[in-house]
Amino acid sequence: MDAEFNATSHRHHDWEQALFERRLPRSQSRDGDHRNPFQRDKARVLHSAAFRRLQAKTQVLGVGLSDFYRTRLTHSLEAAQIGTGISAQLAGKFPELADTLAIDSNLIETLCLAHDIGHPPYGHGGEIALNYMMHEHGGFEGNGQTFRIITQLEPYTADHGMNLSRRSILGLIKYPNFIDALTNPMLCGARPASLRQVRASEWHPAKGLFRCDQNLFKWLLEPFSDSDAEHFSRFDTADNKHGKTRYKSFDCSIMELADDIAYGIHDLEDAIVMHMVEKSEFIQDVARPLSEMEVPWLSEHCLTLTERLFSAHHHERKNAIGALVNSFITSIYIREVDGFDHPLLRYNASFPETFEQALGLFKRFVFKKVICRPDVQTLEYKGQLIVMELFEAFSADPARLLPDNTQRRWRTAEQQGQGMRVIADYISGMTDEFASRLYTSLFVPKTGGVNDNLHF
């Protein structure tokens, strides 16, 4: 039996062995290494270049505007902290189900740390840009790119990325179907004459995986029955929307809740500290509706929490943020999902409906008052343009402009008609600052000498 399998602390289940498997079996064992598979996976994420680059990628506000607010790295660390809190809560409240599901806090922490590594520079501006440029080559979406990084691109192994265990990869699949199947062509605008005329609203990607990675997804689902695998990939369609997948694994459901709490509550703190939102606006849009919703504890205390959130005293605000996060974490329960046999698909972590509506108030407030601000949108548009123009240059003459190691990948991929995907891989891995410097080097006269070390 695999040494990794023996290292787990909980009672073993028949289905776990297959989910500990990696695409590339471990070729060497290390003396005295008693870590379980998910502790190894966490180390691989933490030590990866893709994870480190999150420190220089936009979360909500552009990197460089201030040294205080959250980057994608600090957001991911906060999500990981929340995720381990959710795991502990569920293990305490539902001990039998926790055992059935073999909840592992290292696994949840790994998922939360890695969930954003596929996001390109400049946040959603970069994502729109790459989806537009890749429109005829399979599209682009940040979660689909995360799948590519962990399974192929991160150079921990030669060809298998981080070579994570199957269960860790499954937990990072938020949208288990393919972009080409999910895309509603009616939502894609006509291609304008100039890149400056690309409207973000017309090029939002469907959320899913890239068709070129289909074989890896098939490998991932091998331990599940045909009916479970088929059901897992189902999606809903609507006339004015892209297709939306219905299901995710149990571990992924915890990671997504942690991500939502971190976005709705912690990112709100940035907006308050930087005076981007007014107390009166928060009362009108969040606190007052919340007080009328009959959400346990929250409705009763939301006005008091508002006073502390907008207090001039740092510790008062921190106390309020902690109380809000705690109220959401402690509300989470495990629900059963119809149509599945395998426990990891049959159960999901979930908010009660009132708490989901309450968090929705916070998330919409952050979106409306921060992300939709013209100055933030101006930065997004600028990043969108930088990414599109970089892509245009590289795709015009890849053999001339791409760095050597990327050129080698491009030549191999081009033989299978996937050269554009390699260019998308290269640009999406850039930090905001790197993309900006490269743009300046390529397009601004009198900058960019031969010795400027731009290529990683």
Coordinates of C-alpha atoms in Angstrom, one line a residue, residues 30-394:
R30 CA 12.3 10.3 1.6
D31 CA 13.5 8.9 4.9
G32 CA 11.5 10.1 7.9
D33 CA 8.9 12.0 5.8
H34 CA 5.6 11.3 7.5
R35 CA 3.5 13.9 5.8
N36 CA 0.2 12.9 4.3
P37 CA -0.6 13.6 0.6
F38 CA -2.2 17.0 1.3
Q39 CA 0.6 18.2 3.4
R40 CA 2.9 17.5 0.4
D41 CA 0.4 19.2 -1.9
K42 CA 0.4 22.3 0.3
A43 CA 4.2 22.5 0.2
R44 CA 4.2 22.3 -3.6
V45 CA 1.7 25.2 -3.8
L46 CA 3.5 27.3 -1.3
H47 CA 6.9 26.8 -3.0
S48 CA 5.6 27.4 -6.5
A49 CA 6.5 30.4 -8.7
A50 CA 2.8 30.8 -9.6
F51 CA 1.9 31.2 -5.9
R52 CA 4.7 33.8 -5.3
R53 CA 3.5 35.8 -8.2
L54 CA 0.2 36.4 -6.5
Q55 CA 2.0 39.0 -4.3
A56 CA 2.2 41.2 -7.4
K57 CA -1.2 40.6 -8.9
T58 CA -4.3 42.8 -8.5
Q59 CA -7.0 41.6 -6.1
V60 CA -9.5 44.5 -6.2
L61 CA -7.3 47.6 -6.4
G62 CA -4.3 48.0 -8.7
V63 CA -1.0 46.8 -7.2
G64 CA 1.1 49.9 -6.5
L65 CA -1.7 52.4 -5.5
S66 CA -0.9 51.8 -1.8
D67 CA 1.2 49.3 0.2
F68 CA -1.7 48.6 2.6
Y69 CA -4.4 46.8 0.8
R70 CA -4.8 43.2 -0.3
T71 CA -3.1 41.6 -3.3
R72 CA -4.2 38.2 -4.6
L73 CA -1.6 36.7 -2.2
T74 CA -2.9 38.2 1.0
H75 CA -6.5 37.4 -0.2
S76 CA -5.5 33.8 -0.7
L77 CA -3.8 33.6 2.7
E78 CA -7.0 35.0 4.3
A79 CA -9.2 32.6 2.4
A80 CA -6.9 29.7 3.6
Q81 CA -7.3 30.8 7.2
I82 CA -11.1 31.0 6.8
G83 CA -11.1 27.6 5.0
T84 CA -9.4 25.8 7.9
G85 CA -11.9 27.5 10.3
I86 CA -14.8 26.1 8.3
S87 CA -13.1 22.6 8.3
A88 CA -12.8 22.7 12.1
Q89 CA -16.4 23.9 12.5
L90 CA -17.8 21.1 10.3
A91 CA -15.7 18.5 12.0
G92 CA -17.1 19.6 15.3
K93 CA -20.7 19.9 14.3
F94 CA -21.0 16.9 12.0
P95 CA -18.5 14.3 13.3
E96 CA -19.9 11.3 11.5
L97 CA -20.2 13.1 8.1
A98 CA -16.7 14.6 8.7
D99 CA -15.4 11.0 9.0
T100 CA -17.3 9.8 6.0
L101 CA -15.9 12.7 4.0
A102 CA -12.4 12.4 5.5
I103 CA -12.2 16.2 6.0
D104 CA -8.5 17.3 6.0
S105 CA -7.6 20.9 7.0
N106 CA -4.3 20.7 5.1
L107 CA -6.3 19.8 1.9
I108 CA -8.7 22.8 2.4
E109 CA -5.8 25.1 3.1
T110 CA -4.1 23.9 -0.1
L111 CA -7.2 24.6 -2.2
C112 CA -7.6 28.1 -0.7
L113 CA -4.0 29.0 -1.3
A114 CA -4.0 27.8 -4.9
H115 CA -7.5 28.9 -6.0
D116 CA -6.4 32.1 -7.7
I117 CA -3.0 31.1 -9.2
G118 CA -4.5 31.0 -12.7
H119 CA -5.7 34.6 -12.7
P120 CA -3.8 36.8 -15.2
P121 CA -2.3 40.3 -14.5
Y122 CA -4.8 43.2 -14.0
G123 CA -7.6 41.1 -12.5
H124 CA -10.7 40.8 -14.7
G125 CA -9.3 43.3 -17.2
G126 CA -6.6 40.8 -18.0
E127 CA -9.1 37.9 -18.1
I128 CA -11.3 39.8 -20.6
A129 CA -8.3 40.6 -22.7
L130 CA -7.1 37.0 -23.0
N131 CA -10.5 35.7 -23.6
Y132 CA -11.0 38.2 -26.4
M133 CA -7.6 37.3 -28.0
M134 CA -8.2 33.6 -27.5
H135 CA -11.8 33.7 -28.8
E136 CA -11.1 31.5 -31.8
H137 CA -8.6 29.3 -30.0
G138 CA -10.5 27.9 -27.1
G139 CA -11.1 31.1 -24.9
F140 CA -9.5 32.0 -21.6
E141 CA -10.8 31.8 -18.0
G142 CA -8.8 32.1 -14.8
N143 CA -10.1 28.9 -13.2
G144 CA -9.4 26.9 -16.3
Q145 CA -5.9 28.4 -16.2
T146 CA -5.4 27.3 -12.6
F147 CA -6.1 23.7 -13.8
R148 CA -3.4 24.0 -16.4
I149 CA -0.8 25.4 -14.0
I150 CA -1.3 22.7 -11.4
T151 CA -1.5 19.8 -13.9
Q152 CA 1.0 20.9 -16.6
L153 CA 2.8 24.3 -16.4
E154 CA 4.4 24.7 -12.9
P155 CA 7.9 23.3 -13.3
Y156 CA 7.9 21.1 -10.2
T157 CA 7.9 18.2 -12.7
A158 CA 8.9 18.1 -16.4
D159 CA 5.4 17.6 -17.8
H160 CA 2.9 17.2 -14.9
G161 CA 3.0 20.6 -13.2
M162 CA 2.8 20.4 -9.4
N163 CA 1.7 16.7 -9.8
L164 CA -0.9 17.1 -7.0
S165 CA -3.0 14.3 -5.7
R166 CA -6.2 13.7 -7.5
R167 CA -8.4 14.9 -4.6
S168 CA -6.5 18.2 -4.4
I169 CA -7.0 18.8 -8.2
L170 CA -10.7 17.9 -7.9
G171 CA -11.1 20.4 -5.1
L172 CA -9.8 23.2 -7.5
I173 CA -12.3 22.4 -10.2
K174 CA -15.0 25.1 -9.5
Y175 CA -16.6 24.6 -13.0
P176 CA -16.5 21.0 -14.2
N177 CA -17.2 21.4 -17.9
F178 CA -15.6 23.0 -21.0
I179 CA -15.6 26.7 -22.1
D180 CA -16.6 25.8 -25.6
A181 CA -19.7 23.9 -24.4
L182 CA -20.7 26.6 -21.9
T183 CA -20.2 29.7 -24.1
N184 CA -23.3 31.4 -25.4
P185 CA -22.2 32.8 -28.8
M186 CA -25.0 35.4 -28.7
L187 CA -23.1 37.1 -25.9
C188 CA -19.9 37.7 -27.9
G189 CA -19.8 41.0 -29.6
A190 CA -18.5 41.8 -33.1
R191 CA -14.8 42.1 -33.3
P192 CA -14.1 45.9 -33.4
A193 CA -11.5 47.5 -35.7
S194 CA -9.3 48.6 -32.8
L195 CA -8.4 46.8 -29.5
R196 CA -9.3 50.0 -27.7
Q197 CA -12.9 49.5 -28.7
V198 CA -13.2 46.0 -27.1
R199 CA -16.1 46.3 -24.6
A200 CA -15.5 44.2 -21.4
S201 CA -19.3 43.5 -21.1
E202 CA -19.2 41.6 -24.4
W203 CA -16.2 39.4 -23.7
H204 CA -16.8 37.9 -20.2
P205 CA -15.7 34.2 -20.5
A206 CA -17.9 31.3 -19.6
K207 CA -16.4 29.7 -16.5
G208 CA -14.9 26.3 -17.2
L209 CA -11.9 24.3 -18.4
F210 CA -10.2 24.4 -21.8
R211 CA -11.1 21.7 -24.3
C212 CA -7.4 21.0 -24.9
D213 CA -7.1 19.7 -21.3
Q214 CA -9.9 17.2 -21.8
N215 CA -7.7 14.1 -21.3
L216 CA -6.6 15.4 -17.9
F217 CA -10.1 16.0 -16.8
K218 CA -11.0 12.5 -17.9
W219 CA -8.1 11.1 -15.8
L220 CA -9.4 13.1 -12.8
L221 CA -12.9 11.6 -12.9
E222 CA -11.7 8.0 -13.4
P223 CA -12.4 7.0 -9.8
F224 CA -16.1 7.9 -10.1
S225 CA -18.9 5.9 -11.7
D226 CA -20.0 6.9 -15.2
S227 CA -23.3 8.2 -13.9
D228 CA -21.5 10.3 -11.3
A229 CA -19.0 11.7 -13.8
E230 CA -21.7 12.5 -16.3
H231 CA -24.0 14.1 -13.7
F232 CA -21.1 16.2 -12.2
S233 CA -20.5 17.9 -15.6
R234 CA -24.1 19.1 -16.1
F235 CA -24.9 22.7 -16.6
D236 CA -27.8 25.1 -16.9
T237 CA -28.4 27.4 -19.9
A238 CA -30.2 30.7 -20.3
D239 CA -30.8 32.9 -23.4
N240 CA -28.9 35.9 -22.1
K241 CA -26.1 34.1 -20.2
H242 CA -23.3 31.6 -20.6
G243 CA -23.9 28.1 -19.5
K244 CA -23.3 27.6 -15.7
T245 CA -22.2 24.3 -14.2
R246 CA -24.3 23.0 -11.3
Y247 CA -22.0 21.0 -9.2
K248 CA -18.6 21.0 -7.4
S249 CA -16.9 18.5 -5.0
F250 CA -17.3 18.8 -1.2
D251 CA -13.8 20.2 -0.8
C252 CA -14.3 22.8 -3.5
S253 CA -17.6 23.9 -1.8
I254 CA -15.6 24.8 1.4
M255 CA -12.9 26.6 -0.6
E256 CA -15.6 28.6 -2.5
L257 CA -17.3 29.7 0.8
A258 CA -14.0 30.7 2.2
D259 CA -13.2 32.7 -1.0
D260 CA -16.6 34.5 -0.8
I261 CA -16.2 35.4 2.9
A262 CA -12.7 36.8 2.2
Y263 CA -14.0 38.8 -0.7
G264 CA -17.1 40.1 0.9
I265 CA -15.7 40.9 4.4
H266 CA -11.9 41.4 4.2
D267 CA -12.0 43.3 0.9
L268 CA -14.6 45.5 2.4
E269 CA -12.0 46.5 5.0
D270 CA -9.7 47.8 2.3
A271 CA -12.5 50.0 0.9
I272 CA -13.3 51.4 4.4
V273 CA -9.7 52.2 5.3
M274 CA -9.0 53.8 2.0
H275 CA -12.1 56.0 2.4
M276 CA -13.6 54.6 -0.8
V277 CA -17.0 54.0 0.9
E278 CA -19.1 56.2 3.2
K279 CA -20.7 55.0 6.4
S280 CA -24.0 56.3 5.3
E281 CA -23.8 54.2 2.1
F282 CA -23.0 51.1 4.0
I283 CA -25.9 51.6 6.3
Q284 CA -28.3 52.2 3.4
D285 CA -27.0 49.3 1.2
V286 CA -26.0 46.7 3.8
A287 CA -26.8 47.3 7.5
R288 CA -30.4 48.4 7.2
P289 CA -31.5 45.6 4.8
L290 CA -29.5 43.2 7.0
S291 CA -31.4 44.4 10.1
E292 CA -34.7 43.5 8.5
M293 CA -33.7 40.0 7.2
E294 CA -33.9 38.0 10.4
V295 CA -30.4 36.5 10.1
P296 CA -29.4 34.9 13.4
W297 CA -27.1 37.2 15.4
L298 CA -26.2 39.4 12.4
S299 CA -29.5 41.2 12.0
E300 CA -29.5 42.1 15.7
H301 CA -25.9 43.3 15.8
C302 CA -25.3 44.8 12.3
L303 CA -25.8 48.5 13.3
T304 CA -23.4 48.1 16.3
L305 CA -21.0 46.4 14.0
T306 CA -21.3 49.3 11.5
E307 CA -20.2 51.7 14.2
R308 CA -17.1 49.6 14.9
L309 CA -16.3 49.0 11.2
F310 CA -16.2 52.8 10.6
S311 CA -14.5 53.6 13.9
A312 CA -11.3 55.7 13.8
H313 CA -9.7 53.0 16.1
H314 CA -8.0 50.2 14.2
H315 CA -8.7 47.6 16.9
E316 CA -12.4 48.4 16.8
R317 CA -12.6 47.7 13.1
K318 CA -10.6 44.5 13.4
N319 CA -12.9 43.3 16.1
A320 CA -15.9 43.9 13.9
I321 CA -14.3 42.2 10.9
G322 CA -13.5 39.2 13.1
A323 CA -17.1 39.0 14.4
L324 CA -18.5 39.2 10.9
V325 CA -16.2 36.4 9.6
N326 CA -17.0 34.2 12.6
S327 CA -20.8 34.6 12.2
F328 CA -20.6 33.4 8.6
I329 CA -18.2 30.5 9.3
T330 CA -20.3 29.2 12.2
S331 CA -23.5 29.2 10.1
I332 CA -22.1 26.7 7.5
Y333 CA -23.6 23.2 7.4
I334 CA -23.3 20.1 5.2
R335 CA -26.1 19.4 2.8
E336 CA -26.9 16.5 0.6
V337 CA -26.8 16.9 -3.2
D338 CA -29.2 14.8 -5.3
G339 CA -28.1 12.4 -8.0
F340 CA -24.6 11.2 -6.7
D341 CA -23.3 8.0 -5.2
H342 CA -19.8 9.1 -4.2
P343 CA -19.6 11.0 -0.9
L344 CA -17.3 13.7 -2.2
L345 CA -19.9 14.6 -4.8
R346 CA -23.0 13.8 -2.7
Y347 CA -22.3 16.3 0.0
N348 CA -21.5 20.1 -0.1
A349 CA -20.8 22.7 2.5
S350 CA -23.3 25.4 2.3
F351 CA -24.7 28.6 3.9
P352 CA -28.3 28.6 5.2
E353 CA -30.3 30.7 2.8
T354 CA -30.5 33.8 5.0
F355 CA -26.7 33.9 5.5
E356 CA -26.2 33.5 1.7
Q357 CA -28.4 36.5 1.1
A358 CA -26.6 38.4 3.9
L359 CA -23.2 37.8 2.3
G360 CA -24.6 38.7 -1.0
L361 CA -25.3 42.2 0.4
F362 CA -21.6 42.6 1.3
K363 CA -20.3 41.2 -2.0
R364 CA -22.6 43.5 -4.1
F365 CA -21.6 46.5 -2.0
V366 CA -17.9 45.8 -2.6
F367 CA -18.6 45.3 -6.3
K368 CA -20.8 48.4 -6.7
K369 CA -18.8 50.8 -4.6
V370 CA -15.3 49.7 -5.3
I371 CA -14.9 47.6 -8.4
C372 CA -17.3 49.7 -10.5
R373 CA -15.7 53.0 -9.5
P374 CA -14.5 54.8 -12.7
D375 CA -10.9 55.1 -11.3
V376 CA -10.7 51.3 -10.7
Q377 CA -12.3 50.6 -14.0
T378 CA -9.8 52.9 -15.7
L379 CA -7.0 50.8 -14.3
E380 CA -8.8 47.6 -15.4
Y381 CA -9.2 49.0 -18.9
K382 CA -5.6 50.0 -19.1
G383 CA -4.5 46.5 -18.0
Q384 CA -6.9 45.0 -20.6
L385 CA -5.2 47.0 -23.3
I386 CA -1.7 46.2 -22.2
V387 CA -2.5 42.4 -22.2
M388 CA -4.2 42.5 -25.6
E389 CA -1.3 44.5 -27.2
L390 CA 1.3 42.1 -25.7
F391 CA -0.7 39.2 -27.1
E392 CA -1.0 40.8 -30.5
A393 CA 2.8 41.3 -30.7
F394 CA 3.7 37.8 -29.5

